[in-house]
Amino acid sequence: MLERLNSESLPRLPADVEKPAYDRSRLTPGIVHLGLGAFHRAHQAVMTDLAIEASGDMSWGILGVSLRSRATRDALTPQDGLYTLALREGGVDGQPREQLRVVGSVLRVMVAEEDPNAVLERIAYPQTRIVSLTVTEKGYSHEPATGYLRWDDPDILHDIENPQRPRSTIGILVYGLALRRERGLPPVTLLSCDNLLGNGDMLRSLVLAFALRVDVALTAWIDTYCTFPNSMVDRIVPGTDDGDRARIATRLGVQDAWPVVGEPYLNWVIEDKFAAGRPAWETQGGATFVRNAEPYERLKLRMVNGPHSTLAYLGTLLGHRTISASAQTPALRDFVDAMMRLEIAPTLKGIPASGLEEYHHRFLARITNPALPHPSSQVAMDGSQKVPQRLLETLRDRLRTGDDINRLTLAVAAWLHYLRGEDELGARYAIEDPLAARLAKLLSRAEVAARASAPSQAAHRRAMVLAAFKPVFGDLGKKPDFVAALASHLENLREHGVMAAVKAAT
C-alpha cells in the first residue's frame, strides 16, 4: 500500500513533479469557493497556487465547499487539501506527455449539506474577500431561456423558509452576505467562473432578486458595495478515472485519491472589478484582466462550447463515447468545421477574422488531443441548461439577419434526438439533466401530437410541440423558419440516421 499524498510526503516527491515553493503553514484563507470540482481545481485553484508562489502573498488560501457531494472532501481532507494536476498532450512522437504539479492553495474542504451554517460563517469570515463559484449552469436555479430566478425551484422555496439551513447556491450567497452586513464587515467579490454569458451580471441579478425577498436594506448593500465580475474560462478537464489515479500514483510514488487531468491550454479572462483585492492571477501567463469580458465569453460559448455540444450529441448517437472519437470521424469534423466557419463566426462581430480563424483551428486541434479522451457524456449532460446559450443565441442572431441556420438547427435537433436515450446501435444511456422529467414528458407529448396528425404534417407537428418548450426555447417556437428546419432535421435523424442527416445539412 502506497503512502498517501499529504504535507509529510510532499517534500519526498520526485524532482520532476512541480510542487508549491512556499510555506503552506503560513497560508491563510481569503477565498471561499462553491463547487470544488475538477474544473475549479484545474484552473482557479492552480492559478491561485502559482499567484501565491510568485507574489508571496499568503492571504489567498482557498476554503472549498462541495454543495452536496462528500467525495471531494473525503478524498482531499487526509491529503491536507493537496492534489495533483496532470496536464496531458500528445508528443511529437505520438506518445502522450504529462506534466504533474501538486497544488497547495486548497486549505480545507467542507460539505454544505452537512453544515450549511458553517458555510455561511465562512462567507462572513473577516478575512474572506472573494466568494467564487463553479457550480455548473444548473447550479444557479434560473430559467435558461430568460435568466430569471426560478421561484418554483425546490431549493429556492426551501431557502426562503429556512435561512439558517440554505441549500441552493443563491440562498447560501445571500444569507452569507447578510451575516457580513450584520457584523459590519467589508463587502466581497462574487466571482462566477461558469459557462454562462454575462455570468457575473446574471449572478448579480439572481442574488439581488433573492435578497429582495429577504431584506430591502440588504439588497441595497449588496448592489452598492459587492462586485460581480464577468469572466470566461477555457480549459478541457475530463473526469478522473482509475487509470489516471494508478498512472499518477506510479509517477508520484504516493497515492493521490483524486488527481485532476486537463489539457495544457488555459484561457482565463476576468473583468478587473474586485471589491477587496485579488490574487496576482496574471502571473505565470495565467489570467487576462479586461474592462469588458463579454466579447470573450461570447467567443468561447459559440466557438468552443457550441461545437463541443454538437459533437457530443451527434457522436453519442453514433455510439462514440469520447469527443476525440467524434472529432476523428471525418463527416462530423467537417460538419462542425463548416458550422463554425459559415454560421457561427459571422455572428461574432468586432473580432478580427484572423483571430477567429486561429481560435477555430486551435479548438479542432484541442478536441483531437489523443492524450486526453473526454467522455461525451460529460459534455452532453444538462443540455437544457447549455443549449440555449451555446446554440440558440447564435440561432437567434442568424434569424434576425435572415441568414442560414441549417447546421445550427441540426445541432439542436441532435440534442432533442439524443434525449430519447438510445444510440443507433441500440445501446441505452442515461439522460442527466435537471429538467429530465419534464423533457421526457415533452417528448411523449410531441409523439402523441405527431401520431394524431396527418402523415404529411406529423414531422412539423412534432417540431412545433418541442420548440414550444419555453424554459429552453423561449420565443423560438414562434419562428416558422426555425420550426420548419427543426422538423426536417428531426425527421432525417429518425428515419435515416446521423450520417444521412449530416450529409443533408451540408
Short mmCIF file of C-alpha atoms in Angstrom, two decimals:
data_model
loop_
_atom_site.label_atom_id
_atom_site.label_comp_id
_atom_site.label_asym_id
_atom_site.label_seq_id
_atom_site.Cartn_x
_atom_site.Cartn_y
_atom_site.Cartn_z
CA MET A 1 0.00 0.00 0.00
CA LEU A 2 1.45 3.33 -1.09
CA GLU A 3 1.84 6.22 1.32
CA ARG A 4 -0.81 8.96 0.90
CA LEU A 5 -0.05 12.33 -0.64
CA ASN A 6 -0.03 14.88 2.23
CA SER A 7 2.12 17.57 3.84
CA GLU A 8 4.58 14.98 5.18
CA SER A 9 5.11 13.18 1.88
CA LEU A 10 5.23 16.39 -0.20
CA PRO A 11 8.99 17.03 0.21
CA ARG A 12 9.83 13.48 -0.93
CA LEU A 13 8.09 13.67 -4.31
CA PRO A 14 10.23 13.16 -7.44
CA ALA A 15 12.19 16.18 -8.69
CA ASP A 16 10.27 16.31 -11.98
CA VAL A 17 6.97 16.89 -10.14
CA GLU A 18 6.27 20.59 -9.53
CA LYS A 19 5.17 21.47 -6.03
CA PRO A 20 4.38 24.62 -4.01
CA ALA A 21 7.54 26.64 -3.40
CA TYR A 22 6.10 28.38 -0.35
CA ASP A 23 5.43 27.54 3.28
CA ARG A 24 1.82 26.30 3.37
CA SER A 25 1.75 26.62 7.16
CA ARG A 26 1.69 30.41 6.67
CA LEU A 27 -1.23 30.31 4.21
CA THR A 28 -4.48 31.90 5.42
CA PRO A 29 -7.91 31.71 3.73
CA GLY A 30 -9.10 34.61 1.59
CA ILE A 31 -11.33 32.78 -0.91
CA VAL A 32 -14.43 30.68 -0.31
CA HIS A 33 -15.15 28.59 -3.39
CA LEU A 34 -18.53 26.94 -4.01
CA GLY A 35 -18.36 23.85 -6.23
CA LEU A 36 -14.92 22.36 -5.65
CA GLY A 37 -14.92 20.03 -8.65
CA ALA A 38 -12.26 19.12 -11.19
CA PHE A 39 -12.87 22.22 -13.32
CA HIS A 40 -12.08 24.63 -10.46
CA ARG A 41 -9.07 22.61 -9.34
CA ALA A 42 -7.67 22.65 -12.91
CA HIS A 43 -7.90 26.41 -13.33
CA GLN A 44 -8.64 28.83 -10.46
CA ALA A 45 -7.05 26.75 -7.70
CA VAL A 46 -3.85 26.10 -9.64
CA MET A 47 -3.62 29.73 -10.79
CA THR A 48 -4.08 30.83 -7.18
CA ASP A 49 -1.30 28.43 -6.21
CA LEU A 50 1.00 29.98 -8.82
CA ALA A 51 -0.01 33.51 -7.81
CA ILE A 52 0.81 32.83 -4.16
CA GLU A 53 4.15 31.41 -5.20
CA ALA A 54 5.01 34.36 -7.47
CA SER A 55 3.79 37.18 -5.22
CA GLY A 56 4.49 35.82 -1.75
CA ASP A 57 1.00 36.97 -0.68
CA MET A 58 -0.09 34.25 1.72
CA SER A 59 -3.61 35.60 2.33
CA TRP A 60 -5.29 33.85 -0.60
CA GLY A 61 -5.78 30.27 0.54
CA ILE A 62 -8.99 28.58 -0.61
CA LEU A 63 -11.73 27.10 1.56
CA GLY A 64 -13.55 24.77 -0.82
CA VAL A 65 -17.24 23.95 -0.48
CA SER A 66 -18.99 20.98 -2.08
CA LEU A 67 -22.70 21.71 -2.08
CA ARG A 68 -23.82 18.10 -1.63
CA SER A 69 -21.22 15.50 -2.55
CA ARG A 70 -18.84 14.31 0.16
CA ALA A 71 -16.45 12.67 -2.31
CA THR A 72 -14.03 15.56 -2.81
CA ARG A 73 -13.92 16.36 0.90
CA ASP A 74 -13.29 12.71 1.79
CA ALA A 75 -10.50 12.46 -0.80
CA LEU A 76 -8.68 15.71 -0.01
CA THR A 77 -9.01 16.03 3.77
CA PRO A 78 -6.50 13.19 4.53
CA GLN A 79 -4.23 14.88 1.96
CA ASP A 80 -4.28 18.28 3.75
CA GLY A 81 -6.04 19.69 0.68
CA LEU A 82 -3.20 18.71 -1.65
CA TYR A 83 -3.91 17.15 -5.04
CA THR A 84 -2.14 16.63 -8.35
CA LEU A 85 -2.92 18.39 -11.63
CA ALA A 86 -1.79 16.34 -14.64
CA LEU A 87 -1.59 18.28 -17.90
CA ARG A 88 -1.59 15.89 -20.86
CA GLU A 89 -0.93 16.29 -24.57
CA GLY A 90 0.37 14.26 -27.49
CA GLY A 91 4.10 14.47 -28.09
CA VAL A 92 5.78 14.81 -31.49
CA ASP A 93 6.46 11.07 -31.35
CA GLY A 94 2.74 10.37 -30.95
CA GLN A 95 3.14 9.34 -27.32
CA PRO A 96 1.32 11.15 -24.50
CA ARG A 97 3.27 13.68 -22.47
CA GLU A 98 2.24 14.53 -18.93
CA GLN A 99 3.40 17.29 -16.60
CA LEU A 100 2.48 16.92 -12.92
CA ARG A 101 2.06 19.67 -10.35
CA VAL A 102 0.90 19.23 -6.78
CA VAL A 103 -1.36 22.17 -5.94
CA GLY A 104 -1.26 23.67 -2.46
CA SER A 105 -3.80 26.51 -2.47
CA VAL A 106 -6.75 24.49 -1.06
CA LEU A 107 -6.66 24.57 2.74
CA ARG A 108 -9.89 22.80 3.63
CA VAL A 109 -12.99 21.27 2.01
CA MET A 110 -16.47 21.49 3.56
CA VAL A 111 -19.81 19.96 2.59
CA ALA A 112 -22.64 22.49 2.68
CA GLU A 113 -25.38 19.91 3.06
CA GLU A 114 -23.83 18.64 6.31
CA ASP A 115 -23.48 22.04 7.96
CA PRO A 116 -24.81 24.94 5.87
CA ASN A 117 -24.44 27.37 8.77
CA ALA A 118 -20.71 26.70 8.86
CA VAL A 119 -20.51 27.74 5.19
CA LEU A 120 -22.40 30.96 5.95
CA GLU A 121 -19.91 31.64 8.75
CA ARG A 122 -17.03 31.16 6.32
CA ILE A 123 -18.54 33.63 3.86
CA ALA A 124 -18.86 36.02 6.82
CA TYR A 125 -15.27 35.32 7.91
CA PRO A 126 -13.41 38.68 8.25
CA GLN A 127 -10.55 37.52 6.00
CA THR A 128 -12.83 36.32 3.18
CA ARG A 129 -12.55 38.71 0.25
CA ILE A 130 -13.71 36.61 -2.69
CA VAL A 131 -16.52 34.07 -2.97
CA SER A 132 -16.09 32.24 -6.26
CA LEU A 133 -18.28 29.65 -7.99
CA THR A 134 -18.09 26.73 -10.39
CA VAL A 135 -21.47 25.13 -9.74
CA THR A 136 -22.31 24.43 -13.45
CA GLU A 137 -25.17 26.06 -15.30
CA LYS A 138 -27.84 24.18 -13.36
CA GLY A 139 -26.48 25.43 -10.04
CA TYR A 140 -27.96 28.91 -10.50
CA SER A 141 -31.64 27.89 -10.13
CA HIS A 142 -32.51 30.03 -13.15
CA GLU A 143 -34.58 29.53 -16.28
CA PRO A 144 -32.13 29.10 -19.16
CA ALA A 145 -34.24 30.90 -21.76
CA THR A 146 -34.79 34.06 -19.68
CA GLY A 147 -32.10 34.07 -16.98
CA TYR A 148 -34.73 34.73 -14.29
CA LEU A 149 -34.62 33.05 -10.89
CA ARG A 150 -36.95 30.06 -10.73
CA TRP A 151 -39.12 30.76 -7.71
CA ASP A 152 -40.63 27.28 -8.06
CA ASP A 153 -37.22 25.61 -7.70
CA PRO A 154 -37.48 23.33 -4.63
CA ASP A 155 -34.17 24.57 -3.20
CA ILE A 156 -35.14 28.22 -3.59
CA LEU A 157 -38.51 27.57 -1.93
CA HIS A 158 -36.73 25.76 0.90
CA ASP A 159 -34.23 28.58 1.40
CA ILE A 160 -36.87 31.30 1.65
CA GLU A 161 -38.32 29.44 4.64
CA ASN A 162 -35.04 28.19 6.15
CA PRO A 163 -32.47 30.98 6.31
CA GLN A 164 -30.27 29.06 8.75
CA ARG A 165 -30.01 26.00 6.52
CA PRO A 166 -29.93 27.11 2.87
CA ARG A 167 -29.12 24.54 0.22
CA SER A 168 -29.19 26.49 -3.07
CA THR A 169 -26.17 28.40 -4.36
CA ILE A 170 -28.14 31.65 -4.37
CA GLY A 171 -29.54 31.12 -0.87
CA ILE A 172 -26.09 30.35 0.55
CA LEU A 173 -24.65 33.50 -1.01
CA VAL A 174 -27.44 35.83 0.13
CA TYR A 175 -27.56 34.59 3.72
CA GLY A 176 -23.76 34.65 3.91
CA LEU A 177 -23.73 38.25 2.70
CA ALA A 178 -26.47 39.09 5.21
CA LEU A 179 -24.18 37.91 8.01
CA ARG A 180 -21.33 40.06 6.71
CA ARG A 181 -23.56 43.13 6.66
CA GLU A 182 -24.97 42.45 10.13
CA ARG A 183 -21.44 42.20 11.54
CA GLY A 184 -20.23 45.37 9.87
CA LEU A 185 -17.70 43.52 7.70
CA PRO A 186 -16.47 44.82 4.33
CA PRO A 187 -18.15 43.68 1.10
CA VAL A 188 -16.72 40.89 -1.04
CA THR A 189 -16.38 40.00 -4.70
CA LEU A 190 -18.65 37.26 -6.02
CA LEU A 191 -16.86 35.66 -8.96
CA SER A 192 -18.69 33.22 -11.23
CA CYS A 193 -16.45 31.03 -13.40
CA ASP A 194 -19.27 29.03 -15.01
CA ASN A 195 -20.13 28.82 -18.71
CA LEU A 196 -22.85 31.47 -18.77
CA LEU A 197 -22.90 34.58 -20.93
CA GLY A 198 -22.56 37.54 -18.60
CA ASN A 199 -22.05 35.14 -15.70
CA GLY A 200 -21.27 37.92 -13.24
CA ASP A 201 -24.20 40.03 -14.38
CA MET A 202 -26.51 37.03 -14.16
CA LEU A 203 -25.26 36.07 -10.70
CA ARG A 204 -25.81 39.65 -9.55
CA SER A 205 -29.39 39.71 -10.83
CA LEU A 206 -30.20 36.36 -9.18
CA VAL A 207 -28.62 37.34 -5.85
CA LEU A 208 -30.44 40.70 -5.81
CA ALA A 209 -33.77 39.07 -6.72
CA PHE A 210 -33.47 36.63 -3.82
CA ALA A 211 -32.15 39.30 -1.42
CA LEU A 212 -35.17 41.47 -2.17
CA ARG A 213 -37.36 38.73 -0.66
CA VAL A 214 -35.17 38.73 2.45
CA ASP A 215 -34.36 42.37 3.24
CA VAL A 216 -34.58 45.52 1.12
CA ALA A 217 -31.67 47.09 3.01
CA LEU A 218 -29.52 44.01 2.35
CA THR A 219 -30.33 44.30 -1.36
CA ALA A 220 -29.17 47.91 -1.39
CA TRP A 221 -25.93 46.99 0.47
CA ILE A 222 -25.10 44.22 -2.00
CA ASP A 223 -25.96 46.38 -5.00
CA THR A 224 -23.85 49.27 -3.74
CA TYR A 225 -20.75 47.58 -2.37
CA CYS A 226 -20.30 44.00 -3.68
CA THR A 227 -18.88 43.37 -7.13
CA PHE A 228 -19.73 40.67 -9.68
CA PRO A 229 -17.06 40.48 -12.40
CA ASN A 230 -17.87 38.64 -15.61
CA SER A 231 -15.31 36.01 -16.53
CA MET A 232 -14.52 33.36 -19.11
CA VAL A 233 -12.55 30.18 -18.50
CA ASP A 234 -11.47 27.77 -21.23
CA ARG A 235 -9.72 24.51 -20.40
CA ILE A 236 -10.81 20.95 -21.20
CA VAL A 237 -10.97 18.91 -17.97
CA PRO A 238 -12.27 15.34 -18.33
CA GLY A 239 -13.36 13.37 -15.30
CA THR A 240 -10.63 11.44 -13.49
CA ASP A 241 -10.74 7.64 -13.79
CA ASP A 242 -8.95 4.80 -12.02
CA GLY A 243 -6.39 4.58 -14.81
CA ASP A 244 -5.43 8.19 -14.17
CA ARG A 245 -5.09 7.51 -10.44
CA ALA A 246 -2.88 4.47 -10.98
CA ARG A 247 -0.63 6.19 -13.55
CA ILE A 248 -0.20 9.32 -11.42
CA ALA A 249 0.49 7.29 -8.27
CA THR A 250 3.28 5.48 -10.11
CA ARG A 251 4.85 8.81 -11.08
CA LEU A 252 4.46 10.33 -7.62
CA GLY A 253 5.41 7.31 -5.58
CA VAL A 254 2.45 8.12 -3.30
CA GLN A 255 -1.31 7.69 -3.61
CA ASP A 256 -3.45 10.69 -4.64
CA ALA A 257 -7.11 9.82 -4.11
CA TRP A 258 -8.38 12.47 -6.51
CA PRO A 259 -5.92 13.95 -9.00
CA VAL A 260 -7.24 16.16 -11.82
CA VAL A 261 -6.42 15.73 -15.51
CA GLY A 262 -6.54 18.53 -18.07
CA GLU A 263 -5.05 19.98 -21.24
CA PRO A 264 -2.11 22.42 -21.13
CA TYR A 265 -4.17 25.15 -22.85
CA LEU A 266 -5.78 27.65 -20.47
CA ASN A 267 -7.54 30.91 -21.28
CA TRP A 268 -8.97 32.86 -18.33
CA VAL A 269 -10.36 36.36 -18.91
CA ILE A 270 -11.78 38.39 -15.99
CA GLU A 271 -13.17 41.86 -15.58
CA ASP A 272 -10.94 43.65 -13.09
CA LYS A 273 -13.72 44.65 -10.67
CA PHE A 274 -12.80 43.41 -7.20
CA ALA A 275 -14.26 44.89 -4.01
CA ALA A 276 -11.44 43.84 -1.68
CA GLY A 277 -8.40 42.91 -3.74
CA ARG A 278 -7.48 39.73 -5.58
CA PRO A 279 -4.58 37.31 -6.10
CA ALA A 280 -1.99 38.14 -8.76
CA TRP A 281 -3.62 35.72 -11.20
CA GLU A 282 -1.96 37.39 -14.17
CA THR A 283 1.40 35.97 -13.11
CA GLN A 284 2.82 32.93 -14.87
CA GLY A 285 0.84 33.78 -18.03
CA GLY A 286 -2.45 32.97 -16.31
CA ALA A 287 -5.41 35.34 -16.28
CA THR A 288 -6.03 38.29 -18.58
CA PHE A 289 -7.78 41.23 -16.92
CA VAL A 290 -10.07 43.33 -19.08
CA ARG A 291 -12.65 46.08 -18.73
CA ASN A 292 -15.36 44.09 -20.55
CA ALA A 293 -15.33 40.28 -20.76
CA GLU A 294 -18.49 39.94 -22.89
CA PRO A 295 -16.75 39.51 -26.28
CA TYR A 296 -14.52 36.77 -24.84
CA GLU A 297 -17.46 34.99 -23.21
CA ARG A 298 -19.46 35.10 -26.42
CA LEU A 299 -16.48 33.85 -28.42
CA LYS A 300 -15.96 30.88 -26.13
CA LEU A 301 -19.62 29.91 -25.78
CA ARG A 302 -20.16 30.00 -29.53
CA MET A 303 -16.83 28.82 -30.96
CA VAL A 304 -15.94 26.23 -28.31
CA ASN A 305 -18.96 25.20 -26.24
CA GLY A 306 -21.45 25.15 -29.14
CA PRO A 307 -19.33 22.88 -31.37
CA HIS A 308 -18.35 20.79 -28.34
CA SER A 309 -22.01 20.08 -27.52
CA THR A 310 -22.75 19.38 -31.19
CA LEU A 311 -20.04 16.72 -31.35
CA ALA A 312 -21.22 15.24 -28.06
CA TYR A 313 -24.81 14.73 -29.26
CA LEU A 314 -24.07 13.60 -32.83
CA GLY A 315 -21.21 11.39 -31.66
CA THR A 316 -23.20 9.77 -28.86
CA LEU A 317 -25.97 8.92 -31.31
CA LEU A 318 -23.37 7.13 -33.46
CA GLY A 319 -22.10 5.19 -30.45
CA HIS A 320 -18.94 7.24 -29.83
CA ARG A 321 -18.12 7.59 -26.16
CA THR A 322 -15.43 10.28 -26.37
CA ILE A 323 -15.26 13.67 -28.04
CA SER A 324 -11.98 12.74 -29.73
CA ALA A 325 -13.65 9.73 -31.38
CA SER A 326 -16.37 12.02 -32.74
CA ALA A 327 -13.84 14.63 -33.88
CA GLN A 328 -11.88 11.94 -35.71
CA THR A 329 -14.99 10.94 -37.69
CA PRO A 330 -14.47 12.90 -40.95
CA ALA A 331 -18.14 13.66 -41.60
CA LEU A 332 -18.67 15.04 -38.08
CA ARG A 333 -15.43 17.02 -38.07
CA ASP A 334 -16.24 18.54 -41.48
CA PHE A 335 -19.77 19.37 -40.34
CA VAL A 336 -18.59 21.15 -37.19
CA ASP A 337 -15.82 22.90 -39.13
CA ALA A 338 -18.38 24.27 -41.62
CA MET A 339 -20.80 25.26 -38.85
CA MET A 340 -18.08 27.26 -37.15
CA ARG A 341 -16.91 28.99 -40.35
CA LEU A 342 -20.23 29.65 -42.05
CA GLU A 343 -22.82 30.06 -39.29
CA ILE A 344 -21.06 30.88 -36.01
CA ALA A 345 -18.09 33.07 -36.96
CA PRO A 346 -20.23 35.66 -38.85
CA THR A 347 -22.17 36.37 -35.62
CA LEU A 348 -19.01 37.36 -33.72
CA LYS A 349 -18.77 40.97 -34.82
CA GLY A 350 -15.76 43.03 -33.83
CA ILE A 351 -13.32 40.10 -33.66
CA PRO A 352 -10.73 40.11 -36.46
CA ALA A 353 -11.13 37.29 -38.98
CA SER A 354 -7.55 36.18 -38.35
CA GLY A 355 -8.27 35.81 -34.64
CA LEU A 356 -11.42 33.81 -35.28
CA GLU A 357 -9.57 31.53 -37.69
CA GLU A 358 -6.81 30.88 -35.15
CA TYR A 359 -9.37 30.17 -32.41
CA HIS A 360 -11.28 27.88 -34.75
CA HIS A 361 -8.25 25.77 -35.71
CA ARG A 362 -6.94 25.64 -32.15
CA PHE A 363 -10.28 24.24 -30.95
CA LEU A 364 -10.27 21.50 -33.60
CA ALA A 365 -6.72 20.56 -32.58
CA ARG A 366 -7.60 20.56 -28.87
CA ILE A 367 -10.52 18.17 -29.21
CA THR A 368 -8.43 15.61 -31.08
CA ASN A 369 -5.79 15.53 -28.30
CA PRO A 370 -5.03 11.77 -28.18
CA ALA A 371 -3.72 12.02 -24.65
CA LEU A 372 -6.97 13.42 -23.26
CA PRO A 373 -10.05 11.30 -24.02
CA HIS A 374 -13.03 13.46 -22.99
CA PRO A 375 -16.23 11.49 -22.27
CA SER A 376 -19.09 12.63 -24.49
CA SER A 377 -21.49 12.14 -21.60
CA GLN A 378 -19.70 14.85 -19.60
CA VAL A 379 -20.26 17.40 -22.38
CA ALA A 380 -23.77 16.17 -23.24
CA MET A 381 -25.22 16.32 -19.72
CA ASP A 382 -27.50 19.19 -18.64
CA GLY A 383 -28.37 20.12 -22.22
CA SER A 384 -31.44 22.12 -21.16
CA GLN A 385 -29.07 24.50 -19.35
CA LYS A 386 -26.36 24.56 -22.05
CA VAL A 387 -28.15 24.57 -25.42
CA PRO A 388 -29.84 28.00 -25.00
CA GLN A 389 -26.56 29.90 -24.70
CA ARG A 390 -24.31 27.61 -26.72
CA LEU A 391 -26.54 27.27 -29.79
CA LEU A 392 -29.87 29.09 -29.53
CA GLU A 393 -28.47 32.60 -29.05
CA THR A 394 -26.40 32.16 -32.22
CA LEU A 395 -29.51 30.90 -33.98
CA ARG A 396 -31.45 33.97 -32.92
CA ASP A 397 -28.76 36.25 -34.33
CA ARG A 398 -28.86 34.38 -37.64
CA LEU A 399 -32.64 34.55 -37.79
CA ARG A 400 -32.59 38.30 -37.15
CA THR A 401 -30.34 38.84 -40.16
CA GLY A 402 -32.14 36.29 -42.36
CA ASP A 403 -29.05 34.07 -42.64
CA ASP A 404 -28.83 30.29 -42.97
CA ILE A 405 -29.47 28.30 -39.78
CA ASN A 406 -29.27 24.83 -41.29
CA ARG A 407 -26.29 23.42 -39.40
CA LEU A 408 -27.09 25.09 -36.08
CA THR A 409 -30.62 23.69 -36.23
CA LEU A 410 -29.30 20.18 -36.86
CA ALA A 411 -27.17 20.56 -33.72
CA VAL A 412 -30.32 21.45 -31.74
CA ALA A 413 -32.23 18.56 -33.33
CA ALA A 414 -29.37 16.24 -32.34
CA TRP A 415 -29.85 17.24 -28.70
CA LEU A 416 -33.59 16.56 -28.86
CA HIS A 417 -32.99 13.23 -30.60
CA TYR A 418 -30.31 12.37 -28.03
CA LEU A 419 -32.92 12.79 -25.27
CA ARG A 420 -34.53 9.50 -26.36
CA GLY A 421 -31.66 7.78 -24.54
CA GLU A 422 -30.64 5.26 -27.23
CA ASP A 423 -27.92 5.36 -29.87
CA GLU A 424 -28.07 3.96 -33.40
CA LEU A 425 -26.50 0.70 -32.24
CA GLY A 426 -29.33 0.13 -29.78
CA ALA A 427 -27.26 0.91 -26.67
CA ARG A 428 -29.03 2.82 -23.91
CA TYR A 429 -27.52 5.71 -21.96
CA ALA A 430 -28.77 7.82 -19.06
CA ILE A 431 -30.09 11.35 -19.52
CA GLU A 432 -28.58 13.60 -16.86
CA ASP A 433 -30.44 16.90 -16.83
CA PRO A 434 -32.20 18.95 -14.13
CA LEU A 435 -35.26 19.06 -16.40
CA ALA A 436 -35.07 15.36 -17.34
CA ALA A 437 -38.59 14.50 -16.14
CA ARG A 438 -40.16 17.48 -17.91
CA LEU A 439 -38.20 16.74 -21.08
CA ALA A 440 -39.37 13.10 -21.07
CA LYS A 441 -42.98 14.31 -20.84
CA LEU A 442 -42.28 16.80 -23.62
CA LEU A 443 -41.02 14.04 -25.93
CA SER A 444 -44.11 11.96 -25.17
CA ARG A 445 -46.43 14.89 -25.92
CA ALA A 446 -44.63 15.51 -29.19
CA GLU A 447 -45.07 11.89 -30.25
CA VAL A 448 -48.77 11.90 -29.34
CA ALA A 449 -49.24 15.09 -31.36
CA ALA A 450 -47.37 13.63 -34.34
CA ARG A 451 -49.43 10.42 -34.34
CA ALA A 452 -52.65 12.46 -34.19
CA SER A 453 -51.63 14.46 -37.28
CA ALA A 454 -51.87 13.58 -40.96
CA PRO A 455 -48.71 11.75 -42.11
CA SER A 456 -47.59 14.74 -44.15
CA GLN A 457 -47.89 17.00 -41.11
CA ALA A 458 -46.52 14.69 -38.40
CA ALA A 459 -42.90 15.87 -38.50
CA HIS A 460 -43.88 19.52 -38.40
CA ARG A 461 -46.33 18.97 -35.57
CA ARG A 462 -43.69 17.13 -33.54
CA ALA A 463 -41.24 20.00 -34.02
CA MET A 464 -43.87 22.58 -33.05
CA VAL A 465 -44.55 20.87 -29.72
CA LEU A 466 -40.84 20.54 -28.92
CA ALA A 467 -39.96 24.12 -29.90
CA ALA A 468 -42.83 25.46 -27.77
CA PHE A 469 -41.00 24.38 -24.59
CA LYS A 470 -40.34 27.89 -23.27
CA PRO A 471 -37.85 27.11 -20.47
CA VAL A 472 -35.36 26.18 -23.19
CA PHE A 473 -36.57 27.73 -26.45
CA GLY A 474 -38.24 30.93 -25.27
CA ASP A 475 -39.93 32.51 -28.29
CA LEU A 476 -38.16 30.37 -30.92
CA GLY A 477 -41.24 28.16 -31.18
CA LYS A 478 -42.95 31.11 -32.89
CA LYS A 479 -40.28 31.35 -35.61
CA PRO A 480 -41.59 29.45 -38.68
CA ASP A 481 -38.15 29.12 -40.30
CA PHE A 482 -36.68 27.53 -37.19
CA VAL A 483 -39.60 25.14 -36.68
CA ALA A 484 -39.53 24.06 -40.33
CA ALA A 485 -35.77 23.39 -40.25
CA LEU A 486 -36.09 21.57 -36.93
CA ALA A 487 -38.86 19.35 -38.32
CA SER A 488 -36.74 18.40 -41.33
CA HIS A 489 -33.64 17.55 -39.28
CA LEU A 490 -35.56 15.58 -36.67
CA GLU A 491 -37.19 13.52 -39.40
CA ASN A 492 -33.84 12.82 -41.05
CA LEU A 493 -32.35 11.71 -37.73
CA ARG A 494 -35.33 9.47 -37.01
CA GLU A 495 -35.65 7.90 -40.42
CA HIS A 496 -32.14 7.91 -41.87
CA GLY A 497 -29.66 8.40 -39.01
CA VAL A 498 -26.89 10.80 -38.13
CA MET A 499 -24.67 10.39 -41.18
CA ALA A 500 -27.53 10.99 -43.61
CA ALA A 501 -28.75 13.98 -41.58
CA VAL A 502 -25.26 15.49 -41.56
CA LYS A 503 -24.90 14.98 -45.29
CA ALA A 504 -28.29 16.59 -45.94
CA ALA A 505 -27.30 19.63 -43.85
CA THR A 506 -24.10 20.37 -45.77
#
